[in-house]
Amino acid sequence: AQSVTQPDIHITVSEGASLELRCNYSYGATPYLFWYVQSPGQGLQLLLKYFSGDTLVQGIKGFEAEFKRSQSSFNLRKPSVHWSDAAEYFCAVGAGDYKLSFGAGTTVTVRA
Amino acid sequence: DAGITQSPRHKVTETGTPVTLRCHQTENHRYMYWYRQDPGHGLRLIHYSYGVKDTDKGEVSDGYSVSRSKTEDFLLTLESATSSQTSVYFCAISQGLAGEDTQYFGPGTRLTVL
């Protein structure tokens, strides 16, 4: 079965600084990979997804992620964070069986 | 945003009472899912459905049952609620297309079992 590890529980970043959130997955074949964001008290919103093709994926809100098969990683990046990016971020992996496995999440705090 | 609603949005109940949560979609998606979210665990799949009357267990299904009598509705029942079932519950939907199984989430239901 597939699994996901998000090594960072909490990250604090200054407004305007760059952000990188790490995601490592375990799955034998090519996975389907997702990043979701959850603002406080809200549901999960899809940021971006990777199924195949170009390993650098662009998403909403200025985020991008890069699939690196050799490292089993799918890290999320944003060049310049805004205060509104403070949220919890979840990485998820799918194996094509219509089910997803989620990481434990990374909480991002943005300081002025 | 995908047309997904959950009801109720908040519920407080007592140990041993039955509880039913409802998920309603207007997207005509084939797959529907129930997750629970707990700190440090991310989201864990409880049950899912791949069609009317077709359901299967997820990784944390003990103590929960589900039903889907219509495409648009997916019910989660706690037959006898326990304090360990205090959590935030999310419903999700997906089209179930081969090679494309993006899930879209509802707003969540916060359940407290006293």
GROMACS .gro file of C-alpha atoms in nm:
model
  226
    1ALA     CA    1   0.000   0.000   0.000
    2GLN     CA    2   0.110   0.351  -0.067
    3SER     CA    3   0.205   0.598   0.206
    4VAL     CA    4   0.311   0.960   0.241
    5THR     CA    5   0.551   1.134   0.479
    6GLN     CA    6   0.557   1.506   0.540
    7PRO     CA    7   0.869   1.551   0.751
    8ASP     CA    8   0.792   1.904   0.870
    9ILE     CA    9   0.505   1.942   1.114
   10HIS     CA   10   0.531   2.320   1.133
   11ILE     CA   11   0.714   2.581   0.925
   12THR     CA   12   0.738   2.953   0.996
   13VAL     CA   13   0.826   3.182   0.709
   14SER     CA   14   0.845   3.560   0.669
   15GLU     CA   15   0.608   3.731   0.431
   16GLY     CA   16   0.776   3.768   0.094
   17ALA     CA   17   1.020   3.483   0.156
   18SER     CA   18   1.019   3.159  -0.037
   19LEU     CA   19   0.851   2.846   0.089
   20GLU     CA   20   0.923   2.480   0.030
   21LEU     CA   21   0.719   2.198   0.182
   22ARG     CA   22   0.853   1.846   0.162
   23CYS     CA   23   0.660   1.535   0.067
   24ASN     CA   24   0.799   1.184   0.031
   25TYR     CA   25   0.589   0.894  -0.086
   26SER     CA   26   0.620   0.519  -0.088
   27TYR     CA   27   0.474   0.338  -0.387
   28GLY     CA   28   0.619   0.090  -0.632
   29ALA     CA   29   0.479   0.229  -0.955
   30THR     CA   30   0.420   0.580  -1.085
   31PRO     CA   31   0.187   0.745  -0.836
   32TYR     CA   32  -0.076   1.010  -0.868
   33LEU     CA   33   0.031   1.299  -0.644
   34PHE     CA   34  -0.165   1.586  -0.498
   35TRP     CA   35  -0.122   1.889  -0.278
   36TYR     CA   36  -0.418   2.029  -0.088
   37VAL     CA   37  -0.445   2.335   0.134
   38GLN     CA   38  -0.675   2.378   0.432
   39SER     CA   39  -0.745   2.716   0.587
   40PRO     CA   40  -0.866   2.716   0.948
   41GLY     CA   41  -1.219   2.580   0.977
   42GLN     CA   42  -1.241   2.505   0.608
   43GLY     CA   43  -1.237   2.202   0.383
   44LEU     CA   44  -0.946   2.097   0.165
   45GLN     CA   45  -0.879   2.283  -0.156
   46LEU     CA   46  -0.679   2.127  -0.438
   47LEU     CA   47  -0.361   2.322  -0.515
   48LEU     CA   48  -0.215   2.102  -0.786
   49LYS     CA   49  -0.179   1.745  -0.905
   50TYR     CA   50   0.059   1.524  -1.098
   51PHE     CA   51  -0.050   1.228  -1.307
   52SER     CA   52   0.211   1.204  -1.582
   53GLY     CA   53   0.419   1.411  -1.821
   54ASP     CA   54   0.607   1.725  -1.720
   55THR     CA   55   0.747   1.672  -1.372
   56LEU     CA   56   0.713   2.040  -1.280
   57VAL     CA   57   0.349   2.114  -1.212
   58GLN     CA   58   0.193   2.456  -1.178
   59GLY     CA   59  -0.102   2.509  -0.948
   60ILE     CA   60  -0.326   2.778  -0.814
   61LYS     CA   61  -0.221   3.068  -0.587
   62GLY     CA   62   0.129   3.074  -0.738
   63PHE     CA   63   0.234   2.731  -0.612
   64GLU     CA   64   0.434   2.472  -0.803
   65ALA     CA   65   0.557   2.122  -0.726
   66GLU     CA   66   0.822   1.899  -0.876
   67PHE     CA   67   0.797   1.521  -0.904
   68LYS     CA   68   1.133   1.352  -0.855
   69ARG     CA   69   1.105   0.979  -0.907
   70SER     CA   70   1.463   0.909  -0.797
   71GLN     CA   71   1.394   1.072  -0.460
   72SER     CA   72   1.029   0.961  -0.427
   73SER     CA   73   0.946   1.322  -0.360
   74PHE     CA   74   0.687   1.578  -0.460
   75ASN     CA   75   0.789   1.902  -0.290
   76LEU     CA   76   0.570   2.210  -0.300
   77ARG     CA   77   0.720   2.556  -0.356
   78LYS     CA   78   0.619   2.917  -0.370
   79PRO     CA   79   0.868   3.193  -0.452
   80SER     CA   80   0.712   3.462  -0.233
   81VAL     CA   81   0.456   3.389   0.037
   82HIS     CA   82   0.168   3.612   0.133
   83TRP     CA   83   0.004   3.631   0.475
   84SER     CA   84  -0.297   3.453   0.324
   85ASP     CA   85  -0.081   3.143   0.263
   86ALA     CA   86  -0.091   3.064   0.634
   87ALA     CA   87  -0.271   2.730   0.641
   88GLU     CA   88  -0.220   2.357   0.670
   89TYR     CA   89  -0.090   2.176   0.364
   90PHE     CA   90  -0.145   1.811   0.285
   91CYS     CA   91   0.033   1.590   0.037
   92ALA     CA   92  -0.156   1.285  -0.091
   93VAL     CA   93  -0.072   0.987  -0.310
   94GLY     CA   94  -0.302   0.771  -0.518
   95ALA     CA   95  -0.232   0.434  -0.675
   96GLY     CA   96  -0.502   0.444  -0.942
   97ASP     CA   97  -0.752   0.258  -0.724
   98TYR     CA   98  -0.960   0.570  -0.660
   99LYS     CA   99  -0.831   0.599  -0.303
  100LEU     CA  100  -0.582   0.847  -0.160
  101SER     CA  101  -0.337   0.825   0.128
  102PHE     CA  102  -0.263   1.153   0.301
  103GLY     CA  103   0.036   1.278   0.491
  104ALA     CA  104  -0.004   1.417   0.841
  105GLY     CA  105   0.015   1.774   0.715
  106THR     CA  106   0.244   2.074   0.750
  107THR     CA  107   0.121   2.389   0.921
  108VAL     CA  108   0.260   2.710   0.773
  109THR     CA  109   0.277   3.026   0.980
  110VAL     CA  110   0.357   3.353   0.801
  111ARG     CA  111   0.515   3.631   1.006
  112ALA     CA  112   0.502   3.993   0.904
  113ASP     CA  113  -1.593   2.479  -0.593
  114ALA     CA  114  -1.746   2.136  -0.627
  115GLY     CA  115  -2.109   2.121  -0.517
  116ILE     CA  116  -2.070   1.930  -0.192
  117THR     CA  117  -2.260   2.000   0.126
  118GLN     CA  118  -2.238   1.830   0.461
  119SER     CA  119  -2.493   1.830   0.738
  120PRO     CA  120  -2.488   1.901   1.018
  121ARG     CA  121  -2.178   2.122   1.027
  122HIS     CA  122  -2.143   2.087   1.402
  123LYS     CA  123  -2.283   1.829   1.640
  124VAL     CA  124  -2.239   1.749   2.006
  125THR     CA  125  -2.368   1.417   2.125
  126GLU     CA  126  -2.331   1.177   2.414
  127THR     CA  127  -2.153   0.845   2.431
  128GLY     CA  128  -2.372   0.557   2.321
  129THR     CA  129  -2.609   0.756   2.102
  130PRO     CA  130  -2.643   0.696   1.727
  131VAL     CA  131  -2.529   0.971   1.492
  132THR     CA  132  -2.578   1.010   1.118
  133LEU     CA  133  -2.384   1.254   0.903
  134ARG     CA  134  -2.499   1.341   0.554
  135CYS     CA  135  -2.303   1.428   0.244
  136HIS     CA  136  -2.487   1.564  -0.058
  137GLN     CA  137  -2.336   1.634  -0.401
  138THR     CA  138  -2.473   1.805  -0.709
  139GLU     CA  139  -2.191   1.696  -0.943
  140ASN     CA  140  -2.320   1.347  -1.030
  141HIS     CA  141  -1.979   1.203  -0.943
  142ARG     CA  142  -1.954   0.828  -0.912
  143TYR     CA  143  -1.725   0.802  -0.611
  144MET     CA  144  -1.793   0.937  -0.265
  145TYR     CA  145  -1.573   0.912   0.044
  146TRP     CA  146  -1.583   0.968   0.417
  147TYR     CA  147  -1.266   1.071   0.599
  148ARG     CA  148  -1.189   1.169   0.953
  149GLN     CA  149  -0.926   1.429   1.037
  150ASP     CA  150  -0.735   1.417   1.363
  151PRO     CA  151  -0.424   1.613   1.465
  152GLY     CA  152  -0.106   1.435   1.364
  153HIS     CA  153  -0.287   1.187   1.142
  154GLY     CA  154  -0.392   1.388   0.841
  155LEU     CA  155  -0.703   1.245   0.679
  156ARG     CA  156  -0.788   0.878   0.713
  157LEU     CA  157  -1.039   0.700   0.495
  158ILE     CA  158  -1.337   0.551   0.677
  159HIS     CA  159  -1.554   0.417   0.394
  160TYR     CA  160  -1.609   0.492   0.031
  161SER     CA  161  -1.869   0.426  -0.235
  162TYR     CA  162  -1.827   0.355  -0.604
  163GLY     CA  163  -2.194   0.363  -0.693
  164VAL     CA  164  -2.544   0.336  -0.555
  165LYS     CA  165  -2.549   0.059  -0.296
  166ASP     CA  166  -2.179  -0.014  -0.365
  167THR     CA  167  -1.955   0.060  -0.069
  168ASP     CA  168  -1.626  -0.061   0.076
  169LYS     CA  169  -1.421  -0.015   0.389
  170GLY     CA  170  -1.129   0.216   0.438
  171GLU     CA  171  -0.847   0.199   0.689
  172VAL     CA  172  -1.047   0.310   0.997
  173SER     CA  173  -1.394   0.163   0.939
  174ASP     CA  174  -1.455   0.001   1.281
  175GLY     CA  175  -1.758   0.157   1.452
  176TYR     CA  176  -1.887   0.319   1.132
  177SER     CA  177  -2.136   0.217   0.866
  178VAL     CA  178  -2.240   0.388   0.544
  179SER     CA  179  -2.524   0.384   0.297
  180ARG     CA  180  -2.577   0.522  -0.050
  181SER     CA  181  -2.929   0.487  -0.184
  182LYS     CA  182  -2.898   0.772  -0.434
  183THR     CA  183  -2.606   0.899  -0.641
  184GLU     CA  184  -2.612   1.233  -0.466
  185ASP     CA  185  -2.627   1.122  -0.103
  186PHE     CA  186  -2.377   0.933   0.112
  187LEU     CA  187  -2.458   0.878   0.478
  188LEU     CA  188  -2.213   0.796   0.757
  189THR     CA  189  -2.357   0.638   1.071
  190LEU     CA  190  -2.199   0.592   1.409
  191GLU     CA  191  -2.422   0.325   1.560
  192SER     CA  192  -2.311   0.396   1.916
  193ALA     CA  193  -2.083   0.697   1.939
  194THR     CA  194  -1.770   0.683   2.152
  195SER     CA  195  -1.537   0.960   2.267
  196SER     CA  196  -1.268   0.829   2.030
  197GLN     CA  197  -1.495   0.925   1.741
  198THR     CA  198  -1.472   1.292   1.831
  199SER     CA  199  -1.321   1.432   1.513
  200VAL     CA  200  -1.378   1.642   1.205
  201TYR     CA  201  -1.541   1.442   0.928
  202PHE     CA  202  -1.496   1.526   0.563
  203CYS     CA  203  -1.684   1.401   0.264
  204ALA     CA  204  -1.515   1.393  -0.076
  205ILE     CA  205  -1.623   1.309  -0.429
  206SER     CA  206  -1.448   1.209  -0.749
  207GLN     CA  207  -1.554   1.124  -1.100
  208GLY     CA  208  -1.376   0.790  -1.094
  209LEU     CA  209  -1.223   0.836  -1.440
  210ALA     CA  210  -0.940   0.598  -1.525
  211GLY     CA  211  -0.611   0.776  -1.465
  212GLU     CA  212  -0.785   1.079  -1.319
  213ASP     CA  213  -0.917   1.041  -0.968
  214THR     CA  214  -0.896   1.388  -0.821
  215GLN     CA  215  -1.100   1.417  -0.505
  216TYR     CA  216  -1.291   1.730  -0.407
  217PHE     CA  217  -1.386   1.794  -0.048
  218GLY     CA  218  -1.684   1.922   0.141
  219PRO     CA  219  -1.667   2.180   0.424
  220GLY     CA  220  -1.655   1.921   0.704
  221THR     CA  221  -1.859   1.828   1.011
  222ARG     CA  222  -1.716   1.878   1.357
  223LEU     CA  223  -1.845   1.603   1.586
  224THR     CA  224  -1.793   1.604   1.961
  225VAL     CA  225  -1.884   1.296   2.164
  226LEU     CA  226  -1.908   1.364   2.537
   0.00000   0.00000   0.00000
